[in-house]
PDB file of C-alpha atoms in Angstrom:
ATOM      1  CA  MET M  25      12.940 -10.100  11.025  1.00 72.00           C
ATOM      2  CA  VAL M  26      11.062  -7.328  10.650  1.00 83.00           C
ATOM      3  CA  ARG M  27      12.605  -5.028   7.874  1.00 81.00           C
ATOM      4  CA  LEU M  28      12.748  -1.220   8.298  1.00 85.00           C
ATOM      5  CA  ARG M  29      12.885   2.138   5.999  1.00 88.00           C
ATOM      6  CA  TYR M  30      13.440   5.109   7.226  1.00 82.00           C
ATOM      7  CA  ASN M  31      14.341   7.627   3.954  1.00 77.00           C
ATOM      8  CA  GLN M  32      11.139   9.007   1.731  1.00 76.00           C
ATOM      9  CA  GLY M  33      12.729   7.098  -1.685  1.00 85.00           C
ATOM     10  CA  TRP M  34      10.150   4.211  -0.501  1.00 92.00           C
ATOM     11  CA  ALA M  35       7.306   6.779  -2.216  1.00 93.00           C
ATOM     12  CA  ARG M  36       9.473   6.946  -5.721  1.00 94.00           C
ATOM     13  CA  ARG M  37       9.428   2.683  -6.310  1.00 94.00           C
ATOM     14  CA  GLY M  38       7.524  -0.038  -5.356  1.00 94.00           C
ATOM     15  CA  PHE M  39       4.010  -0.810  -3.894  1.00 94.00           C
ATOM     16  CA  THR M  40       3.151   1.328  -0.414  1.00 96.00           C
ATOM     17  CA  LEU M  41      -0.081   0.960   1.919  1.00 97.00           C
ATOM     18  CA  LEU M  42       0.426   3.920   4.129  1.00 97.00           C
ATOM     19  CA  TRP M  43      -2.002   5.536   6.948  1.00 97.00           C
ATOM     20  CA  ASP M  44      -0.527   9.313   8.314  1.00 96.00           C
ATOM     21  CA  TRP M  45      -1.764  12.176   7.308  1.00 95.00           C
ATOM     22  CA  GLU M  46       1.678  13.879   8.130  1.00 95.00           C
ATOM     23  CA  VAL M  47       3.485  11.749   5.123  1.00 95.00           C
ATOM     24  CA  LEU M  48       1.396  11.243   3.101  1.00 96.00           C
ATOM     25  CA  THR M  49       0.481  15.208   2.859  1.00 96.00           C
ATOM     26  CA  SER M  50       4.795  14.968   2.540  1.00 95.00           C
ATOM     27  CA  ILE M  51       4.432  14.005  -0.726  1.00 96.00           C
ATOM     28  CA  VAL M  52       0.910  14.621  -2.343  1.00 97.00           C
ATOM     29  CA  GLU M  53      -1.597  16.971  -2.823  1.00 96.00           C
ATOM     30  CA  PRO M  54      -4.582  16.683  -0.901  1.00 94.00           C
ATOM     31  CA  ASN M  55      -6.644  16.946  -4.305  1.00 96.00           C
ATOM     32  CA  GLU M  56      -4.495  14.799  -6.816  1.00 97.00           C
ATOM     33  CA  VAL M  57      -5.165  11.885  -4.328  1.00 98.00           C
ATOM     34  CA  VAL M  58      -6.907   9.828  -7.679  1.00 97.00           C
ATOM     35  CA  SER M  59     -10.070   8.108  -6.492  1.00 98.00           C
ATOM     36  CA  LEU M  60      -9.892   4.166  -6.382  1.00 98.00           C
ATOM     37  CA  ARG M  61     -12.380   4.095  -9.186  1.00 97.00           C
ATOM     38  CA  ASP M  62     -10.796   5.933 -11.334  1.00 96.00           C
ATOM     39  CA  PHE M  63      -6.959   3.919 -11.027  1.00 97.00           C
ATOM     40  CA  MET M  64      -8.736   1.171 -11.786  1.00 96.00           C
ATOM     41  CA  ARG M  65     -10.262   2.259 -14.744  1.00 95.00           C
ATOM     42  CA  MET M  66      -7.044   3.636 -15.438  1.00 95.00           C
ATOM     43  CA  ALA M  67      -5.626  -0.193 -14.966  1.00 95.00           C
ATOM     44  CA  ALA M  68      -8.856  -1.583 -16.967  1.00 93.00           C
ATOM     45  CA  ASP M  69      -7.560   0.829 -20.373  1.00 90.00           C
ATOM     46  CA  SER M  70      -4.243  -0.378 -19.902  1.00 78.00           C
ATOM     47  CA  ALA M  71      -3.809  -1.072 -22.821  1.00 74.00           C
ATOM     48  CA  ASP M  72      -4.864   1.439 -24.327  1.00 75.00           C
ATOM     49  CA  ASN M  73      -2.257   4.135 -22.241  1.00 78.00           C
ATOM     50  CA  GLY M  74      -4.394   4.401 -19.890  1.00 81.00           C
ATOM     51  CA  TRP M  75      -2.242   5.400 -17.127  1.00 94.00           C
ATOM     52  CA  PRO M  76      -0.578   8.556 -17.217  1.00 93.00           C
ATOM     53  CA  GLU M  77       2.303  10.329 -18.216  1.00 90.00           C
ATOM     54  CA  ASP M  78       2.864  12.771 -15.346  1.00 93.00           C
ATOM     55  CA  LEU M  79       2.217  11.632 -11.451  1.00 96.00           C
ATOM     56  CA  PRO M  80       0.855  13.997  -9.438  1.00 95.00           C
ATOM     57  CA  ALA M  81       2.722  12.273  -6.500  1.00 97.00           C
ATOM     58  CA  ALA M  82       5.632  12.178  -5.385  1.00 95.00           C
ATOM     59  CA  GLY M  83       7.630  14.696  -7.021  1.00 94.00           C
ATOM     60  CA  GLY M  84       5.918  13.711 -10.633  1.00 96.00           C
ATOM     61  CA  ASP M  85       7.674  10.362  -8.884  1.00 96.00           C
ATOM     62  CA  ALA M  86       4.138   8.424  -8.288  1.00 97.00           C
ATOM     63  CA  ILE M  87       0.456   8.367  -7.440  1.00 98.00           C
ATOM     64  CA  VAL M  88      -1.647   7.943  -4.758  1.00 98.00           C
ATOM     65  CA  VAL M  89      -5.099   5.516  -4.517  1.00 98.00           C
ATOM     66  CA  SER M  90      -7.473   6.290  -1.743  1.00 98.00           C
ATOM     67  CA  GLY M  91     -10.586   4.204  -1.680  1.00 97.00           C
ATOM     68  CA  VAL M  92      -9.246   0.643  -0.857  1.00 97.00           C
ATOM     69  CA  GLU M  93     -10.051   0.530   2.844  1.00 95.00           C
ATOM     70  CA  GLY M  94     -13.338   1.333   2.346  1.00 95.00           C
ATOM     71  CA  CYS M  95     -13.848  -1.230  -0.602  1.00 95.00           C
ATOM     72  CA  LEU M  96     -13.505  -3.861   1.300  1.00 95.00           C
ATOM     73  CA  ASP M  97     -15.134  -2.725   4.395  1.00 93.00           C
ATOM     74  CA  VAL M  98     -18.737  -3.522   2.668  1.00 95.00           C
ATOM     75  CA  LEU M  99     -17.431  -6.884   1.339  1.00 95.00           C
ATOM     76  CA  ALA M 100     -17.807 -10.429   2.924  1.00 94.00           C
ATOM     77  CA  GLY M 101     -14.803 -11.947   3.542  1.00 89.00           C
ATOM     78  CA  ASP M 102     -13.960 -14.394   1.190  1.00 94.00           C
ATOM     79  CA  ASP M 103     -15.152 -11.410  -1.276  1.00 96.00           C
ATOM     80  CA  ALA M 104     -12.380  -8.544   0.131  1.00 95.00           C
ATOM     81  CA  SER M 105      -9.795 -11.689  -0.233  1.00 95.00           C
ATOM     82  CA  ARG M 106     -10.944 -12.449  -3.990  1.00 96.00           C
ATOM     83  CA  TRP M 107     -11.294  -8.596  -4.675  1.00 97.00           C
ATOM     84  CA  LEU M 108      -7.488  -8.223  -2.620  1.00 95.00           C
ATOM     85  CA  GLU M 109      -5.748 -11.868  -4.418  1.00 94.00           C
ATOM     86  CA  HIS M 110      -7.298 -10.565  -8.085  1.00 94.00           C
ATOM     87  CA  ASP M 111      -8.523  -7.477  -8.880  1.00 96.00           C
ATOM     88  CA  LEU M 112      -6.259  -5.106  -6.991  1.00 96.00           C
ATOM     89  CA  LYS M 113      -3.900  -7.043  -7.712  1.00 95.00           C
ATOM     90  CA  ASP M 114      -3.693  -6.976 -11.822  1.00 95.00           C
ATOM     91  CA  ALA M 115      -3.979  -3.314 -11.557  1.00 96.00           C
ATOM     92  CA  VAL M 116      -1.227  -2.911  -9.076  1.00 95.00           C
ATOM     93  CA  LEU M 117       1.184  -5.114 -11.743  1.00 94.00           C
ATOM     94  CA  SER M 118      -0.245  -3.445 -14.412  1.00 95.00           C
ATOM     95  CA  PHE M 119       0.679   0.335 -12.967  1.00 96.00           C
ATOM     96  CA  GLN M 120       4.304  -1.787 -12.319  1.00 94.00           C
ATOM     97  CA  ASP M 121       4.422  -3.333 -15.969  1.00 93.00           C
ATOM     98  CA  TYR M 122       3.343  -0.948 -17.740  1.00 94.00           C
ATOM     99  CA  TYR M 123       6.177   2.772 -15.011  1.00 95.00           C
ATOM    100  CA  GLU M 124       8.628  -0.659 -15.181  1.00 94.00           C
ATOM    101  CA  GLY M 125       8.418  -0.660 -11.310  1.00 91.00           C
ATOM    102  CA  GLN M 126       9.919   3.375 -12.104  1.00 94.00           C
ATOM    103  CA  ALA M 127       7.247   4.012 -10.287  1.00 96.00           C
ATOM    104  CA  GLY M 128       5.649   4.288  -6.838  1.00 97.00           C
ATOM    105  CA  LEU M 129       1.732   3.386  -6.255  1.00 97.00           C
ATOM    106  CA  VAL M 130       0.723   4.658  -2.433  1.00 98.00           C
ATOM    107  CA  PHE M 131      -3.090   3.004  -1.050  1.00 98.00           C
ATOM    108  CA  TRP M 132      -3.879   5.228   1.614  1.00 98.00           C
ATOM    109  CA  MET M 133      -5.233   3.595   4.526  1.00 97.00           C
ATOM    110  CA  PRO M 134      -6.321   5.710   7.079  1.00 96.00           C
ATOM    111  CA  SER M 135      -6.921   3.590   9.851  1.00 95.00           C
ATOM    112  CA  GLY M 136      -4.570   1.203   9.354  1.00 94.00           C
ATOM    113  CA  SER M 137      -2.139   1.632  12.213  1.00 93.00           C
ATOM    114  CA  ARG M 138      -5.081   0.512  13.878  1.00 94.00           C
ATOM    115  CA  ARG M 139      -5.852  -2.493  11.421  1.00 95.00           C
ATOM    116  CA  MET M 140      -2.578  -3.902  10.314  1.00 94.00           C
ATOM    117  CA  LYS M 141      -1.198  -6.059  12.763  1.00 92.00           C
ATOM    118  CA  MET M 142       1.784  -9.146  11.958  1.00 89.00           C
ATOM    119  CA  THR M 143       1.808 -12.087  14.451  1.00 81.00           C
ATOM    120  CA  GLY M 144       5.571 -12.327  15.080  1.00 74.00           C
ATOM    121  CA  ALA M 145       6.338 -15.793  14.917  1.00 74.00           C
ATOM    122  CA  THR M 146       5.512 -15.792  10.991  1.00 78.00           C
ATOM    123  CA  GLU M 147       5.984 -12.356   9.979  1.00 80.00           C
ATOM    124  CA  LYS M 148       2.213 -12.445   7.984  1.00 88.00           C
ATOM    125  CA  TYR M 149       0.571  -8.956   7.879  1.00 92.00           C
ATOM    126  CA  PHE M 150      -3.193  -8.479   8.783  1.00 93.00           C
ATOM    127  CA  TRP M 151      -6.237  -6.204   8.357  1.00 94.00           C
ATOM    128  CA  THR M 152      -8.434  -6.593  10.505  1.00 93.00           C
ATOM    129  CA  HIS M 153     -11.233  -7.269   8.737  1.00 92.00           C
ATOM    130  CA  ARG M 154     -14.259  -8.489  10.889  1.00 86.00           C
ATOM    131  CA  PRO M 155     -15.917 -10.557   8.283  1.00 84.00           C
ATOM    132  CA  SER M 156     -12.791 -12.455   7.973  1.00 83.00           C
ATOM    133  CA  GLY M 157     -13.031 -13.139  10.437  1.00 81.00           C
ATOM    134  CA  ALA M 158     -10.434 -13.052  14.169  1.00 84.00           C
ATOM    135  CA  ASP M 159      -7.129 -13.288  11.921  1.00 86.00           C
ATOM    136  CA  GLY M 160      -8.733 -10.835   9.542  1.00 91.00           C
ATOM    137  CA  LEU M 161      -7.277 -10.517   5.885  1.00 93.00           C
ATOM    138  CA  PRO M 162      -4.106 -11.784   5.274  1.00 92.00           C
ATOM    139  CA  VAL M 163      -3.368  -9.000   3.316  1.00 91.00           C
ATOM    140  CA  GLY M 164       0.659 -10.385   2.668  1.00 88.00           C
ATOM    141  CA  GLY M 165      -0.438 -13.333   1.445  1.00 89.00           C
ATOM    142  CA  LEU M 166      -2.487 -11.666  -0.920  1.00 91.00           C
ATOM    143  CA  LEU M 167      -1.269  -8.651  -2.019  1.00 90.00           C
ATOM    144  CA  PHE M 168       2.227  -9.815  -1.692  1.00 85.00           C
ATOM    145  CA  SER M 169       2.366 -13.196  -3.185  1.00 79.00           C
ATOM    146  CA  GLY M 170       3.609 -13.839   0.165  1.00 69.00           C
ATOM    147  CA  ALA M 171       6.554 -12.519   0.180  1.00 79.00           C
ATOM    148  CA  GLU M 172       6.595 -10.163   3.449  1.00 79.00           C
ATOM    149  CA  ASN M 173       9.949 -10.879   3.733  1.00 81.00           C
ATOM    150  CA  GLU M 174      10.551  -8.408   1.535  1.00 88.00           C
ATOM    151  CA  VAL M 175       7.806  -5.742   3.776  1.00 91.00           C
ATOM    152  CA  GLU M 176       9.539  -2.507   4.858  1.00 93.00           C
ATOM    153  CA  ARG M 177       8.035  -0.987   7.314  1.00 92.00           C
ATOM    154  CA  ILE M 178       8.001   2.586   6.971  1.00 95.00           C
ATOM    155  CA  MET M 179       9.039   5.252   9.684  1.00 93.00           C
ATOM    156  CA  ASP M 180       8.622   8.472  10.019  1.00 92.00           C
ATOM    157  CA  THR M 181      11.553   8.968  12.141  1.00 88.00           C
ATOM    158  CA  ASP M 182      15.203   8.682  12.135  1.00 85.00           C
ATOM    159  CA  ASP M 183      15.776   7.227  15.699  1.00 84.00           C
ATOM    160  CA  GLU M 184      17.170   3.475  14.523  1.00 84.00           C
ATOM    161  CA  ASN M 185      15.871   2.346  18.636  1.00 82.00           C
ATOM    162  CA  ALA M 186      12.179   3.660  18.152  1.00 83.00           C
ATOM    163  CA  ASP M 187       9.426   1.482  18.519  1.00 81.00           C
ATOM    164  CA  TYR M 188       8.337  -0.775  15.123  1.00 80.00           C
ATOM    165  CA  ASP M 189       5.016  -0.738  17.068  1.00 78.00           C
ATOM    166  CA  GLY M 190       4.801   2.209  17.694  1.00 85.00           C
ATOM    167  CA  LYS M 191       3.584   5.446  16.526  1.00 89.00           C
ATOM    168  CA  HIS M 192       6.463   6.528  14.383  1.00 93.00           C
ATOM    169  CA  TRP M 193       4.891   2.888  11.823  1.00 91.00           C
ATOM    170  CA  VAL M 194       3.559   4.673   9.208  1.00 96.00           C
ATOM    171  CA  GLY M 195       3.066   1.669   6.308  1.00 96.00           C
ATOM    172  CA  LEU M 196       4.346  -0.833   4.612  1.00 95.00           C
ATOM    173  CA  HIS M 197       6.546  -0.743   0.964  1.00 94.00           C
ATOM    174  CA  HIS M 198       7.793  -3.561  -0.544  1.00 93.00           C
ATOM    175  CA  PRO M 199       9.905  -3.071  -3.709  1.00 90.00           C
ATOM    176  CA  ARG M 200       8.415  -4.951  -6.137  1.00 86.00           C
ATOM    177  CA  ILE M 201       4.994  -7.610  -5.771  1.00 84.00           C
ATOM    178  CA  SER M 202       5.148 -10.020  -8.030  1.00 77.00           C
TER     179      SER M 202
END
């Protein structure tokens, strides 16, 4: 069963893949978006307090990171899978641990509306990635540790009858990955 999220509370807690620019600019100023390189540096320095005390997004409760999509685009299929499951996921877990689940982490994925797919029968999420074959990268299994049943689709409308595969689907949110 597809879970839907209609409010803005998702930005302040948990882990999000976001692809709508209007929603993005409602939670962060563009000059406050952090590069993937800086995010990974913060994670690497986390033992030495690499994470900032003041977060730039969602009223001080979140950080928005760009560059994940570009990184995936240049990696071969197996390399992309390994990078998502190990390097990026380790950085996400470090962020969650440091803020004790009381901050939001948002990855800006601008082409997500065209590239994020879900197979209806299994409700597993895939990122269209040519080097990974016809199905793409199994982002749900790699990033959400297979806990895709807890993933919520972020909707930018209050209309509960809106098509959850349509234009109002602006991202994916998970309360806490493990």
